[in-house]
Tab-separated table of C-alpha atoms in Angstrom:
chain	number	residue	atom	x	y	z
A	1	UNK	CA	56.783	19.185	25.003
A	2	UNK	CA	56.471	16.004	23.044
A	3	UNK	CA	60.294	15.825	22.347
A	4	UNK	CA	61.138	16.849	25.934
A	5	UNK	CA	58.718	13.697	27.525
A	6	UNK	CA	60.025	11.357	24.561
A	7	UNK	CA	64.052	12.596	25.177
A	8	UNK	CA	63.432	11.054	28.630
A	9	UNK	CA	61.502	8.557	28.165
A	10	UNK	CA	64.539	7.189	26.055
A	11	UNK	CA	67.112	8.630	28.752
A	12	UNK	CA	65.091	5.626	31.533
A	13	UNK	CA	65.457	3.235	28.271
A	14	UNK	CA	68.957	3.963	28.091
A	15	UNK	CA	69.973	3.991	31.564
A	16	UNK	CA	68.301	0.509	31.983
A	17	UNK	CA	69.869	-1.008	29.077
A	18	UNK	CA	73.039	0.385	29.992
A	19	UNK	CA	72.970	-0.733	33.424
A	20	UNK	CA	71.646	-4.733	32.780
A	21	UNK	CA	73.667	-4.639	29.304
A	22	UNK	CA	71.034	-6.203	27.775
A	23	UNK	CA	68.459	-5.612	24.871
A	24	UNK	CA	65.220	-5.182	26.523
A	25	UNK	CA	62.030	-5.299	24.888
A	26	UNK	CA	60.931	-1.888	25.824
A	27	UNK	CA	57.752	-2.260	23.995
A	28	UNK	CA	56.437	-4.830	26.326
A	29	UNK	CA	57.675	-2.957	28.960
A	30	UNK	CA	55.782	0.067	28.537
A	31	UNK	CA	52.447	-1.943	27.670
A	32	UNK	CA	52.868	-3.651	30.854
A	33	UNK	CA	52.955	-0.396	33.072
A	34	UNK	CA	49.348	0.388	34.150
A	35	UNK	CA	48.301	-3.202	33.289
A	36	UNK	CA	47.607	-3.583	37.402
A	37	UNK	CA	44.902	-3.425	39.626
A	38	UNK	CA	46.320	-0.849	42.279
A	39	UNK	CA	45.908	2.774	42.383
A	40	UNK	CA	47.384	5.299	40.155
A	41	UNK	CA	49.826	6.824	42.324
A	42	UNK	CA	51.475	3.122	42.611
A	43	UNK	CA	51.538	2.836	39.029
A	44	UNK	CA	52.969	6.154	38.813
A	45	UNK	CA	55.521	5.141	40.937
A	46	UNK	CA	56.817	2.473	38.936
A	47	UNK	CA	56.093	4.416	35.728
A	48	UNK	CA	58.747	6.486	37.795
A	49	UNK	CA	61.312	3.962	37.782
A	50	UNK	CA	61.155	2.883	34.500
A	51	UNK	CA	61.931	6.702	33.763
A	52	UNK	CA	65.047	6.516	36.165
A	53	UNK	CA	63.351	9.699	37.094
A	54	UNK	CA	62.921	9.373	41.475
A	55	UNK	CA	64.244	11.503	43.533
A	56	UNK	CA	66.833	9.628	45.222
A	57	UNK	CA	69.342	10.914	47.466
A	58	UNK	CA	72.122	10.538	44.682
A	59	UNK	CA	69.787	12.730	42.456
A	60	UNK	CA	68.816	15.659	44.849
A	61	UNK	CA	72.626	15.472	46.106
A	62	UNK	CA	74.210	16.741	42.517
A	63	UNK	CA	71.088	19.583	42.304
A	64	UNK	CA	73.596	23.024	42.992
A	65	UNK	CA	70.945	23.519	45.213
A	66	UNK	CA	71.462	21.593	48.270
A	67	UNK	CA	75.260	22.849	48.084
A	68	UNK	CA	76.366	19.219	49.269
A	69	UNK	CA	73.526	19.025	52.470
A	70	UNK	CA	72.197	16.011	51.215
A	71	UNK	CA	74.258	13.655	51.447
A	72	UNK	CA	73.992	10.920	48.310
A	73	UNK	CA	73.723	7.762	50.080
A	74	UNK	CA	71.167	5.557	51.462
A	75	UNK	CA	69.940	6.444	55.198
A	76	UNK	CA	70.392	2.071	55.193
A	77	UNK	CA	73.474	0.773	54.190
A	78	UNK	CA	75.512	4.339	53.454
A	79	UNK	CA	75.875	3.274	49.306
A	80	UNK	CA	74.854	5.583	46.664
A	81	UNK	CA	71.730	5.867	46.677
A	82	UNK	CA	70.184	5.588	43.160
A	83	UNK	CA	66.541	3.763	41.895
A	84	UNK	CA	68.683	0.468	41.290
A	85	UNK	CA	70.330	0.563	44.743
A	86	UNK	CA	66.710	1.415	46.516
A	87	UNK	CA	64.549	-1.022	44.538
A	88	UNK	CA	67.152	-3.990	43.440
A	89	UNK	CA	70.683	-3.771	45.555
A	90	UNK	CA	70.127	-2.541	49.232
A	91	UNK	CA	70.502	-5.544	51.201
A	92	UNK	CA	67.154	-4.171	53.474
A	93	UNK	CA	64.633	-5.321	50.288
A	94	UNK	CA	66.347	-8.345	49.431
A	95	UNK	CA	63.799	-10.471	51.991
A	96	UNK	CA	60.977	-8.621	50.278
A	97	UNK	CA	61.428	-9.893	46.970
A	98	UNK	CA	62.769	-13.351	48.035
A	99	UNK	CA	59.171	-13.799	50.129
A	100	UNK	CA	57.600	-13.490	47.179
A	101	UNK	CA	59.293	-15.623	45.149
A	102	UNK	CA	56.960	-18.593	45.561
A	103	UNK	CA	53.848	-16.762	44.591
A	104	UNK	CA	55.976	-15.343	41.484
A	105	UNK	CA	56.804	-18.988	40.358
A	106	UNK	CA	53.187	-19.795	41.125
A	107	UNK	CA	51.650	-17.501	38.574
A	108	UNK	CA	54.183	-18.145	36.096
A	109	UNK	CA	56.090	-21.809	36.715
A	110	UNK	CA	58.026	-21.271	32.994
A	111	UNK	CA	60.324	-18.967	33.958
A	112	UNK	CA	62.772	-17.745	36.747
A	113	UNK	CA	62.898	-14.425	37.914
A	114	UNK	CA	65.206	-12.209	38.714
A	115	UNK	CA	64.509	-9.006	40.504
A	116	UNK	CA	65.294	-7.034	37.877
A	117	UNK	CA	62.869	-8.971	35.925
A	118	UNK	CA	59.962	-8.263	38.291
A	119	UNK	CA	60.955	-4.748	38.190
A	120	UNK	CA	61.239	-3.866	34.610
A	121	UNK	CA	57.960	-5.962	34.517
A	122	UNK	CA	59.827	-8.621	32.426
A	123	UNK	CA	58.351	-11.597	34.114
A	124	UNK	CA	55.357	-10.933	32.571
A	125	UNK	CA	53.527	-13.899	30.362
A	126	UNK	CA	52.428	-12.872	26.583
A	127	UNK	CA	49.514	-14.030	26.941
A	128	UNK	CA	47.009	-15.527	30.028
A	129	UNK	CA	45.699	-11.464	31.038
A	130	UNK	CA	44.955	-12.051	34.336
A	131	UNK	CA	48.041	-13.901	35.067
A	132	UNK	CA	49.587	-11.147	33.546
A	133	UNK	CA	47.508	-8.518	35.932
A	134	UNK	CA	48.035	-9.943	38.834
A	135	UNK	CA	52.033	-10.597	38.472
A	136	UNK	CA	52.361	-7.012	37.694
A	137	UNK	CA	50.074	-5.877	40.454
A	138	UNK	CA	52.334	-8.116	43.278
A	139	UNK	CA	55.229	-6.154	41.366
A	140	UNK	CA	53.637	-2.518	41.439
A	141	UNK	CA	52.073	-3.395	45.103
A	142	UNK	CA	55.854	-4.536	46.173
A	143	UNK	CA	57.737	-1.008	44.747
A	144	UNK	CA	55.155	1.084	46.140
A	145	UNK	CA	55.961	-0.565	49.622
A	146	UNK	CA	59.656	-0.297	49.437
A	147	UNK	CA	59.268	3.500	47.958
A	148	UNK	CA	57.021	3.827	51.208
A	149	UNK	CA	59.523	2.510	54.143
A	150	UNK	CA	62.597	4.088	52.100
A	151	UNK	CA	60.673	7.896	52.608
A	152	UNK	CA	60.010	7.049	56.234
A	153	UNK	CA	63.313	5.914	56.628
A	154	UNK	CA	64.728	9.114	54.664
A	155	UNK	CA	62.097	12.002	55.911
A	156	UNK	CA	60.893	10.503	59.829
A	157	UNK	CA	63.515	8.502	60.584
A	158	UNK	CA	61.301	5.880	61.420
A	159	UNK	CA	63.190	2.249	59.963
A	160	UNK	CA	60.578	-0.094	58.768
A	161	UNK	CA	61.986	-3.328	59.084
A	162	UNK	CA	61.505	-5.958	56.301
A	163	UNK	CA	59.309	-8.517	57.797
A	164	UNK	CA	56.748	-5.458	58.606
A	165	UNK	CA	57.265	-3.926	55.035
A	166	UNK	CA	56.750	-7.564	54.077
A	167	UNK	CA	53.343	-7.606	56.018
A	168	UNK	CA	52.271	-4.286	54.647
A	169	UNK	CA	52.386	-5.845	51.096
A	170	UNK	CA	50.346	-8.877	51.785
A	171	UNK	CA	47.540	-6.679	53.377
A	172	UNK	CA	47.501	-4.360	50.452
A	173	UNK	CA	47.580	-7.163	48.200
A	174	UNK	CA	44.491	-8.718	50.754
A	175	UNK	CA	42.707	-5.998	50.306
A	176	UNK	CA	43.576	-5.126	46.278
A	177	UNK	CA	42.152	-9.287	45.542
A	178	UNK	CA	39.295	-9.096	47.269
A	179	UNK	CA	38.113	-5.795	46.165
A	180	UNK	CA	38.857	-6.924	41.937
A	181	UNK	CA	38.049	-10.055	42.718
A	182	UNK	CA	34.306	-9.170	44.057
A	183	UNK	CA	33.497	-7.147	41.434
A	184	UNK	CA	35.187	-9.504	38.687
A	185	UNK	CA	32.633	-11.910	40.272
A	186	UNK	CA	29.870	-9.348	39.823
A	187	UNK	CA	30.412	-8.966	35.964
A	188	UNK	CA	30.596	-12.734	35.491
C-alpha cells in the first residue's frame, strides 16, 4: 500500500511540475498542508489537489464507465475541466483570488503572489508560524469555497456567483478567527 500512496503522491508532484515547468520545493509543500486552522475535510480538499487526484469532469469523463455521458468540460465556461482549470484558469474564480489579494500582501508584504502560488501553498513565509497559519488557512478556506460553488454548479445546477462565493469565504474566515483567536487568547 505504501508504494501505491507514494506512486501517487509523486504522480500530483509530477503533474504540478510539469504543468508550471518549474522546480518546486515539494518538501515545503507538503509541510505546509494541514498547517491551517479549518476543518479536516478542507484540508483534505486541498491535500486533494496537491494529489491532482479530484474528481473533475475531465477525470470521470475518460472512466469506461460513463461511456462518454459526462461530458469533460466545465458546467461554466465549456473548457476542460481539470483541478488547474477549476481552481486557477476558469474565468468565474478569478475575482475570488484577486479580492484577496490585499489581505495576501498584508500578511506577507515580501513577496507577490501568484495564484498558483497560493495554491501550491508557495506563498508561505519560512518562518513567522502564525503568519504562516493564517496565509494557508485564507488559502485552504478559499479552495474549499470554490470546490463548494463548482459541485453546486455541477450536481444542483444552482450558479453561485463570485461576489456571493466571495462573501461565503469572509464569513467562514469570520467565524474560523474568532473561534482560534478566542481560545489562542485563553492559553496566553
Amino acid at each position: 500500500i505504501s508504494k501505491q500512496l507514494e506512486g501517487h503522491h509523486i504522480n500530483g508532484e509530477q503533474k504540478w511540475t510539469n504543468m508550471t515547468n518549474t522546480a518546486l520545493d515539494w518538501k515545503h509543500i507538503w509541510s505546509n498542508t494541514f498547517y491551517t486552522y479549518c476543518y479536516p475535510i478542507e484540508n483534505n480538499t486541498h491535500y486533494k489537489i496537491l494529489h491532482y487526484s479530484l474528481r473533475t469532469n475531465n477525470l470521470i469523463s475518460s472512466w469506461s464507465i460513463y461511456n462518454n455521458r459526462v461530458s469533460p468540460n466545465c458546467k461554466y465556461c465549456n473548457i476542460t475541466e481539470n483541478v488547474k482549470h477549476i481552481f486557477l484558469d476558469c474565468g468565474k474564480i478569478q475575482t475570488v483570488w484577486t479580492s484577496f489579494q490585499n489581505i495576501y500582501s498584508l500578511l506577507n508584504p515580501t513577496r507577490n503572489f501568484s495564484n498558483l502560488d497560493h495554491l501550491l501553498t508557495l506563498s508561505t513565509p519560512k518562518t513567522n508560524s502564525k503568519t504562516k497559519k493564517l496565509i494557508l488557512t485564507l488559502t485552504t478556506t478559499i479552495i474549499q469555497h470554490i470546490w463548494i460553488a463548482r459541485n453546486k454548479l455541477q450536481f444542483d445546477n444552482t450558479l453561485i456567483p463570485p461576489n456571493q462565493i466571495i462573501k461565503n469565504i469572509k464569513l467562514s474566515l469570520k467565524h474560523i478567527i474568532n473561534t482560534h483567536y478566542n481560545i489562542d487568547k485563553e492559553n496566553n
